[in-house]
Amino acid sequence: MASEEQKAVVLAAVKKGSDAWIAAFNSGSGAGCAAQYEADAVMKATPFGTFTGTEEIKGFWEKLIGDGFSDVEYINPKIEVVDSSSAALSAGWKMNKAGGVIHKELWVVQADGSAKLRIDNFEATG
């Protein structure tokens, strides 16, 4: 089990990574979004499909942004520390043209202290 100090480090890294992802999306940068994922990350975006690796993930976000989606906001995010190097985030989300649920973002702390997404499982519901 992670110590309180380890949990605090994981939480801080995840919040920073999540904030960077949101900022990248809201500034129109699909590449910036993809930079928040591990190289072999898996993103399940219901009903759009499953995307593996940063190139496929980048393509998804670039297309979505190109289609005019913007202004993402997380609703009531919850972060649960899994162990000394990872945490899972869940939340509702909304943006200008859609909304939905983040079932699980698994953020993993990297060797440099940053956190990156290993698993991203979300759903657009409206």
Short mmCIF file of N, CA and C in Angstrom, two decimals:
data_model
loop_
_atom_site.label_atom_id
_atom_site.label_comp_id
_atom_site.label_asym_id
_atom_site.label_seq_id
_atom_site.Cartn_x
_atom_site.Cartn_y
_atom_site.Cartn_z
N MET A 1 0.84 -1.19 0.00
CA MET A 1 0.00 0.00 0.00
C MET A 1 0.88 1.25 0.00
N ALA A 2 0.41 2.25 -0.68
CA ALA A 2 1.17 3.50 -0.77
C ALA A 2 1.09 4.28 0.54
N SER A 3 2.20 4.90 0.90
CA SER A 3 2.21 5.77 2.08
C SER A 3 1.45 7.06 1.74
N GLU A 4 1.13 7.83 2.76
CA GLU A 4 0.44 9.10 2.53
C GLU A 4 1.29 10.02 1.66
N GLU A 5 2.59 10.00 1.88
CA GLU A 5 3.49 10.83 1.07
C GLU A 5 3.48 10.39 -0.39
N GLN A 6 3.53 9.06 -0.63
CA GLN A 6 3.48 8.55 -2.00
C GLN A 6 2.14 8.90 -2.66
N LYS A 7 1.05 8.78 -1.91
CA LYS A 7 -0.27 9.13 -2.45
C LYS A 7 -0.30 10.60 -2.87
N ALA A 8 0.27 11.46 -2.04
CA ALA A 8 0.29 12.89 -2.36
C ALA A 8 1.07 13.16 -3.63
N VAL A 9 2.19 12.47 -3.82
CA VAL A 9 3.00 12.63 -5.02
C VAL A 9 2.22 12.17 -6.26
N VAL A 10 1.57 11.01 -6.14
CA VAL A 10 0.77 10.48 -7.26
C VAL A 10 -0.37 11.44 -7.59
N LEU A 11 -1.10 11.89 -6.58
CA LEU A 11 -2.22 12.81 -6.82
C LEU A 11 -1.77 14.09 -7.50
N ALA A 12 -0.66 14.66 -7.04
CA ALA A 12 -0.16 15.90 -7.64
C ALA A 12 0.22 15.68 -9.10
N ALA A 13 0.88 14.56 -9.41
CA ALA A 13 1.29 14.27 -10.78
C ALA A 13 0.07 14.05 -11.68
N VAL A 14 -0.93 13.34 -11.16
CA VAL A 14 -2.14 13.08 -11.95
C VAL A 14 -2.91 14.37 -12.21
N LYS A 15 -3.05 15.20 -11.20
CA LYS A 15 -3.74 16.48 -11.39
C LYS A 15 -3.02 17.33 -12.44
N LYS A 16 -1.71 17.36 -12.37
CA LYS A 16 -0.93 18.14 -13.34
C LYS A 16 -1.11 17.59 -14.76
N GLY A 17 -1.04 16.25 -14.90
CA GLY A 17 -1.22 15.63 -16.21
C GLY A 17 -2.62 15.86 -16.76
N SER A 18 -3.62 15.69 -15.91
CA SER A 18 -5.01 15.89 -16.33
C SER A 18 -5.24 17.34 -16.75
N ASP A 19 -4.73 18.27 -15.96
CA ASP A 19 -4.85 19.69 -16.31
C ASP A 19 -4.17 19.99 -17.65
N ALA A 20 -3.03 19.36 -17.90
CA ALA A 20 -2.31 19.57 -19.16
C ALA A 20 -3.12 19.01 -20.33
N TRP A 21 -3.77 17.85 -20.14
CA TRP A 21 -4.60 17.27 -21.19
C TRP A 21 -5.77 18.21 -21.51
N ILE A 22 -6.45 18.68 -20.48
CA ILE A 22 -7.59 19.58 -20.67
C ILE A 22 -7.14 20.87 -21.38
N ALA A 23 -6.03 21.43 -20.95
CA ALA A 23 -5.51 22.66 -21.57
C ALA A 23 -5.17 22.43 -23.03
N ALA A 24 -4.57 21.28 -23.35
CA ALA A 24 -4.22 20.97 -24.74
C ALA A 24 -5.48 20.86 -25.59
N PHE A 25 -6.48 20.14 -25.08
CA PHE A 25 -7.72 19.99 -25.84
C PHE A 25 -8.37 21.35 -26.07
N ASN A 26 -8.48 22.13 -25.01
CA ASN A 26 -9.17 23.41 -25.11
C ASN A 26 -8.41 24.44 -25.93
N SER A 27 -7.12 24.21 -26.16
CA SER A 27 -6.36 25.11 -27.04
C SER A 27 -6.29 24.57 -28.47
N GLY A 28 -6.95 23.43 -28.72
CA GLY A 28 -7.02 22.88 -30.07
C GLY A 28 -5.84 22.05 -30.49
N SER A 29 -5.13 21.45 -29.53
CA SER A 29 -3.92 20.68 -29.85
C SER A 29 -4.12 19.18 -29.65
N GLY A 30 -4.42 18.48 -30.74
CA GLY A 30 -4.51 17.02 -30.67
C GLY A 30 -3.18 16.40 -30.29
N ALA A 31 -2.09 16.99 -30.78
CA ALA A 31 -0.75 16.48 -30.43
C ALA A 31 -0.49 16.67 -28.94
N GLY A 32 -0.94 17.80 -28.39
CA GLY A 32 -0.78 18.05 -26.96
C GLY A 32 -1.57 17.06 -26.13
N CYS A 33 -2.77 16.71 -26.61
CA CYS A 33 -3.56 15.67 -25.92
C CYS A 33 -2.79 14.35 -25.94
N ALA A 34 -2.34 13.95 -27.13
CA ALA A 34 -1.65 12.66 -27.28
C ALA A 34 -0.37 12.59 -26.45
N ALA A 35 0.26 13.74 -26.22
CA ALA A 35 1.50 13.77 -25.43
C ALA A 35 1.26 13.38 -23.97
N GLN A 36 0.01 13.36 -23.54
CA GLN A 36 -0.30 12.98 -22.16
C GLN A 36 -0.52 11.48 -22.00
N TYR A 37 -0.34 10.71 -23.07
CA TYR A 37 -0.52 9.26 -23.05
C TYR A 37 0.83 8.55 -23.13
N GLU A 38 0.92 7.36 -22.51
CA GLU A 38 2.09 6.51 -22.71
C GLU A 38 2.12 6.05 -24.17
N ALA A 39 3.29 5.68 -24.66
CA ALA A 39 3.46 5.32 -26.07
C ALA A 39 2.52 4.20 -26.52
N ASP A 40 2.25 3.23 -25.64
CA ASP A 40 1.40 2.09 -26.00
C ASP A 40 0.05 2.12 -25.28
N ALA A 41 -0.40 3.30 -24.92
CA ALA A 41 -1.68 3.46 -24.22
C ALA A 41 -2.84 2.94 -25.06
N VAL A 42 -3.92 2.56 -24.38
CA VAL A 42 -5.13 2.12 -25.05
C VAL A 42 -6.27 3.05 -24.63
N MET A 43 -6.94 3.62 -25.63
CA MET A 43 -8.07 4.50 -25.39
C MET A 43 -9.32 3.87 -25.99
N LYS A 44 -10.29 3.57 -25.14
CA LYS A 44 -11.59 3.06 -25.60
C LYS A 44 -12.58 4.21 -25.52
N ALA A 45 -12.99 4.68 -26.69
CA ALA A 45 -13.88 5.83 -26.80
C ALA A 45 -15.22 5.36 -27.36
N THR A 46 -16.15 5.04 -26.50
CA THR A 46 -17.45 4.54 -26.92
C THR A 46 -18.31 5.71 -27.38
N PRO A 47 -18.92 5.70 -28.53
CA PRO A 47 -19.10 4.60 -29.48
C PRO A 47 -18.11 4.62 -30.66
N PHE A 48 -17.02 5.34 -30.55
CA PHE A 48 -16.13 5.59 -31.68
C PHE A 48 -15.15 4.46 -31.99
N GLY A 49 -14.72 3.73 -30.96
CA GLY A 49 -13.79 2.64 -31.18
C GLY A 49 -12.67 2.64 -30.16
N THR A 50 -11.71 1.76 -30.41
CA THR A 50 -10.54 1.63 -29.55
C THR A 50 -9.32 2.07 -30.34
N PHE A 51 -8.48 2.87 -29.68
CA PHE A 51 -7.30 3.45 -30.32
C PHE A 51 -6.08 3.08 -29.48
N THR A 52 -5.05 2.55 -30.12
CA THR A 52 -3.87 2.07 -29.42
C THR A 52 -2.63 2.84 -29.88
N GLY A 53 -1.89 3.36 -28.91
CA GLY A 53 -0.66 4.09 -29.22
C GLY A 53 -0.94 5.55 -29.48
N THR A 54 0.09 6.35 -29.27
CA THR A 54 -0.11 7.80 -29.34
C THR A 54 -0.46 8.30 -30.75
N GLU A 55 -0.02 7.63 -31.81
CA GLU A 55 -0.36 8.10 -33.16
C GLU A 55 -1.86 7.94 -33.43
N GLU A 56 -2.43 6.77 -33.10
CA GLU A 56 -3.87 6.58 -33.30
C GLU A 56 -4.67 7.53 -32.40
N ILE A 57 -4.21 7.67 -31.17
CA ILE A 57 -4.90 8.55 -30.22
C ILE A 57 -4.83 10.00 -30.71
N LYS A 58 -3.68 10.42 -31.18
CA LYS A 58 -3.52 11.77 -31.71
C LYS A 58 -4.48 12.00 -32.88
N GLY A 59 -4.59 11.03 -33.77
CA GLY A 59 -5.50 11.15 -34.91
C GLY A 59 -6.94 11.33 -34.47
N PHE A 60 -7.35 10.59 -33.44
CA PHE A 60 -8.72 10.73 -32.92
C PHE A 60 -8.97 12.14 -32.42
N TRP A 61 -8.05 12.64 -31.57
CA TRP A 61 -8.26 13.97 -30.99
C TRP A 61 -8.16 15.06 -32.05
N GLU A 62 -7.26 14.93 -33.01
CA GLU A 62 -7.14 15.93 -34.07
C GLU A 62 -8.42 16.00 -34.89
N LYS A 63 -9.02 14.84 -35.20
CA LYS A 63 -10.27 14.82 -35.96
C LYS A 63 -11.39 15.45 -35.16
N LEU A 64 -11.50 15.09 -33.89
CA LEU A 64 -12.56 15.64 -33.05
C LEU A 64 -12.44 17.17 -32.95
N ILE A 65 -11.23 17.63 -32.70
CA ILE A 65 -11.00 19.08 -32.62
C ILE A 65 -11.29 19.73 -33.97
N GLY A 66 -10.86 19.09 -35.05
CA GLY A 66 -11.12 19.61 -36.39
C GLY A 66 -12.61 19.68 -36.72
N ASP A 67 -13.40 18.81 -36.11
CA ASP A 67 -14.85 18.81 -36.30
C ASP A 67 -15.55 19.86 -35.44
N GLY A 68 -14.77 20.65 -34.73
CA GLY A 68 -15.33 21.78 -33.99
C GLY A 68 -15.65 21.53 -32.52
N PHE A 69 -15.20 20.40 -31.99
CA PHE A 69 -15.42 20.14 -30.56
C PHE A 69 -14.39 20.90 -29.73
N SER A 70 -14.86 21.51 -28.63
CA SER A 70 -13.96 22.30 -27.78
C SER A 70 -14.58 22.49 -26.40
N ASP A 71 -13.84 23.19 -25.57
CA ASP A 71 -14.32 23.61 -24.24
C ASP A 71 -14.71 22.44 -23.34
N VAL A 72 -13.83 21.43 -23.24
CA VAL A 72 -14.12 20.30 -22.36
C VAL A 72 -14.00 20.72 -20.90
N GLU A 73 -14.86 20.16 -20.10
CA GLU A 73 -14.88 20.40 -18.66
C GLU A 73 -15.22 19.09 -17.96
N TYR A 74 -14.46 18.75 -16.94
CA TYR A 74 -14.75 17.56 -16.14
C TYR A 74 -15.75 17.93 -15.05
N ILE A 75 -16.71 17.04 -14.81
CA ILE A 75 -17.75 17.27 -13.81
C ILE A 75 -17.55 16.29 -12.66
N ASN A 76 -17.39 16.82 -11.46
CA ASN A 76 -17.20 16.00 -10.25
C ASN A 76 -16.14 14.92 -10.40
N PRO A 77 -14.92 15.30 -10.79
CA PRO A 77 -13.87 14.28 -10.94
C PRO A 77 -13.51 13.64 -9.59
N LYS A 78 -13.24 12.33 -9.66
CA LYS A 78 -12.79 11.59 -8.49
C LYS A 78 -11.49 10.89 -8.86
N ILE A 79 -10.48 11.03 -8.02
CA ILE A 79 -9.19 10.38 -8.25
C ILE A 79 -8.94 9.43 -7.10
N GLU A 80 -8.72 8.17 -7.44
CA GLU A 80 -8.42 7.15 -6.44
C GLU A 80 -7.01 6.61 -6.68
N VAL A 81 -6.15 6.76 -5.69
CA VAL A 81 -4.80 6.24 -5.81
C VAL A 81 -4.87 4.71 -5.77
N VAL A 82 -4.28 4.08 -6.78
CA VAL A 82 -4.29 2.62 -6.90
C VAL A 82 -3.12 2.01 -6.15
N ASP A 83 -1.93 2.60 -6.34
CA ASP A 83 -0.72 2.13 -5.67
C ASP A 83 0.29 3.28 -5.66
N SER A 84 1.54 2.98 -5.37
CA SER A 84 2.54 4.04 -5.21
C SER A 84 2.93 4.74 -6.51
N SER A 85 2.39 4.27 -7.65
CA SER A 85 2.75 4.92 -8.91
C SER A 85 1.58 5.15 -9.86
N SER A 86 0.35 4.93 -9.40
CA SER A 86 -0.77 5.12 -10.32
C SER A 86 -2.05 5.52 -9.59
N ALA A 87 -2.95 6.11 -10.36
CA ALA A 87 -4.26 6.50 -9.84
C ALA A 87 -5.27 6.44 -10.97
N ALA A 88 -6.53 6.21 -10.59
CA ALA A 88 -7.62 6.15 -11.55
C ALA A 88 -8.53 7.36 -11.36
N LEU A 89 -8.84 8.02 -12.46
CA LEU A 89 -9.73 9.17 -12.45
C LEU A 89 -11.04 8.78 -13.13
N SER A 90 -12.15 9.19 -12.54
CA SER A 90 -13.46 9.04 -13.16
C SER A 90 -14.19 10.37 -13.01
N ALA A 91 -15.11 10.65 -13.93
CA ALA A 91 -15.82 11.92 -13.90
C ALA A 91 -16.91 11.92 -14.96
N GLY A 92 -17.79 12.88 -14.87
CA GLY A 92 -18.62 13.24 -15.99
C GLY A 92 -17.84 14.25 -16.81
N TRP A 93 -18.26 14.49 -18.04
CA TRP A 93 -17.61 15.52 -18.84
C TRP A 93 -18.63 16.16 -19.78
N LYS A 94 -18.32 17.40 -20.15
CA LYS A 94 -19.14 18.09 -21.14
C LYS A 94 -18.24 18.98 -21.96
N MET A 95 -18.72 19.26 -23.17
CA MET A 95 -18.04 20.22 -24.04
C MET A 95 -19.10 20.89 -24.89
N ASN A 96 -18.69 21.70 -25.83
CA ASN A 96 -19.64 22.49 -26.60
C ASN A 96 -20.64 21.65 -27.39
N LYS A 97 -20.26 20.46 -27.86
CA LYS A 97 -21.14 19.67 -28.73
C LYS A 97 -21.44 18.28 -28.20
N ALA A 98 -21.00 17.94 -26.99
CA ALA A 98 -21.18 16.57 -26.50
C ALA A 98 -21.00 16.53 -24.99
N GLY A 99 -21.28 15.38 -24.43
CA GLY A 99 -21.07 15.13 -23.01
C GLY A 99 -21.00 13.64 -22.79
N GLY A 100 -20.64 13.24 -21.58
CA GLY A 100 -20.55 11.81 -21.33
C GLY A 100 -19.93 11.50 -19.99
N VAL A 101 -19.32 10.32 -19.95
CA VAL A 101 -18.77 9.77 -18.71
C VAL A 101 -17.35 9.27 -18.96
N ILE A 102 -16.45 9.61 -18.06
CA ILE A 102 -15.13 8.99 -18.04
C ILE A 102 -15.23 7.84 -17.06
N HIS A 103 -15.20 6.62 -17.58
CA HIS A 103 -15.30 5.45 -16.72
C HIS A 103 -13.99 5.22 -15.97
N LYS A 104 -12.87 5.38 -16.70
CA LYS A 104 -11.57 5.19 -16.04
C LYS A 104 -10.46 5.78 -16.89
N GLU A 105 -9.72 6.70 -16.29
CA GLU A 105 -8.43 7.13 -16.82
C GLU A 105 -7.40 6.57 -15.85
N LEU A 106 -6.56 5.67 -16.30
CA LEU A 106 -5.48 5.16 -15.44
C LEU A 106 -4.22 5.95 -15.75
N TRP A 107 -3.82 6.77 -14.78
CA TRP A 107 -2.63 7.60 -14.89
C TRP A 107 -1.49 6.90 -14.15
N VAL A 108 -0.32 6.84 -14.79
CA VAL A 108 0.85 6.17 -14.21
C VAL A 108 2.01 7.16 -14.15
N VAL A 109 2.62 7.26 -12.98
CA VAL A 109 3.76 8.16 -12.80
C VAL A 109 4.97 7.57 -13.53
N GLN A 110 5.60 8.41 -14.33
CA GLN A 110 6.75 8.02 -15.14
C GLN A 110 8.06 8.26 -14.37
N ALA A 111 9.16 7.82 -14.95
CA ALA A 111 10.47 7.97 -14.31
C ALA A 111 10.82 9.43 -14.05
N ASP A 112 10.31 10.34 -14.90
CA ASP A 112 10.62 11.76 -14.72
C ASP A 112 9.68 12.46 -13.73
N GLY A 113 8.75 11.71 -13.13
CA GLY A 113 7.83 12.27 -12.15
C GLY A 113 6.51 12.75 -12.72
N SER A 114 6.41 12.81 -14.05
CA SER A 114 5.14 13.19 -14.66
C SER A 114 4.21 11.97 -14.68
N ALA A 115 2.92 12.22 -14.82
CA ALA A 115 1.96 11.13 -14.96
C ALA A 115 1.42 11.13 -16.38
N LYS A 116 1.28 9.94 -16.95
CA LYS A 116 0.73 9.79 -18.30
C LYS A 116 -0.38 8.75 -18.27
N LEU A 117 -1.29 8.88 -19.22
CA LEU A 117 -2.39 7.94 -19.33
C LEU A 117 -1.94 6.62 -19.94
N ARG A 118 -2.27 5.52 -19.27
CA ARG A 118 -2.03 4.18 -19.79
C ARG A 118 -3.34 3.62 -20.36
N ILE A 119 -4.44 3.92 -19.69
CA ILE A 119 -5.77 3.47 -20.11
C ILE A 119 -6.71 4.66 -20.04
N ASP A 120 -7.49 4.85 -21.09
CA ASP A 120 -8.50 5.92 -21.12
C ASP A 120 -9.78 5.28 -21.64
N ASN A 121 -10.78 5.16 -20.77
CA ASN A 121 -12.03 4.52 -21.12
C ASN A 121 -13.15 5.51 -20.85
N PHE A 122 -13.70 6.07 -21.95
CA PHE A 122 -14.76 7.06 -21.78
C PHE A 122 -15.87 6.83 -22.79
N GLU A 123 -16.99 7.49 -22.54
CA GLU A 123 -18.17 7.31 -23.34
C GLU A 123 -18.83 8.65 -23.63
N ALA A 124 -19.22 8.84 -24.88
CA ALA A 124 -20.03 10.01 -25.24
C ALA A 124 -21.49 9.56 -25.17
N THR A 125 -22.27 10.28 -24.37
CA THR A 125 -23.67 9.89 -24.17
C THR A 125 -24.64 10.92 -24.72
N GLY A 126 -24.13 12.03 -25.20
CA GLY A 126 -25.03 13.05 -25.74
C GLY A 126 -24.28 14.24 -26.23
#
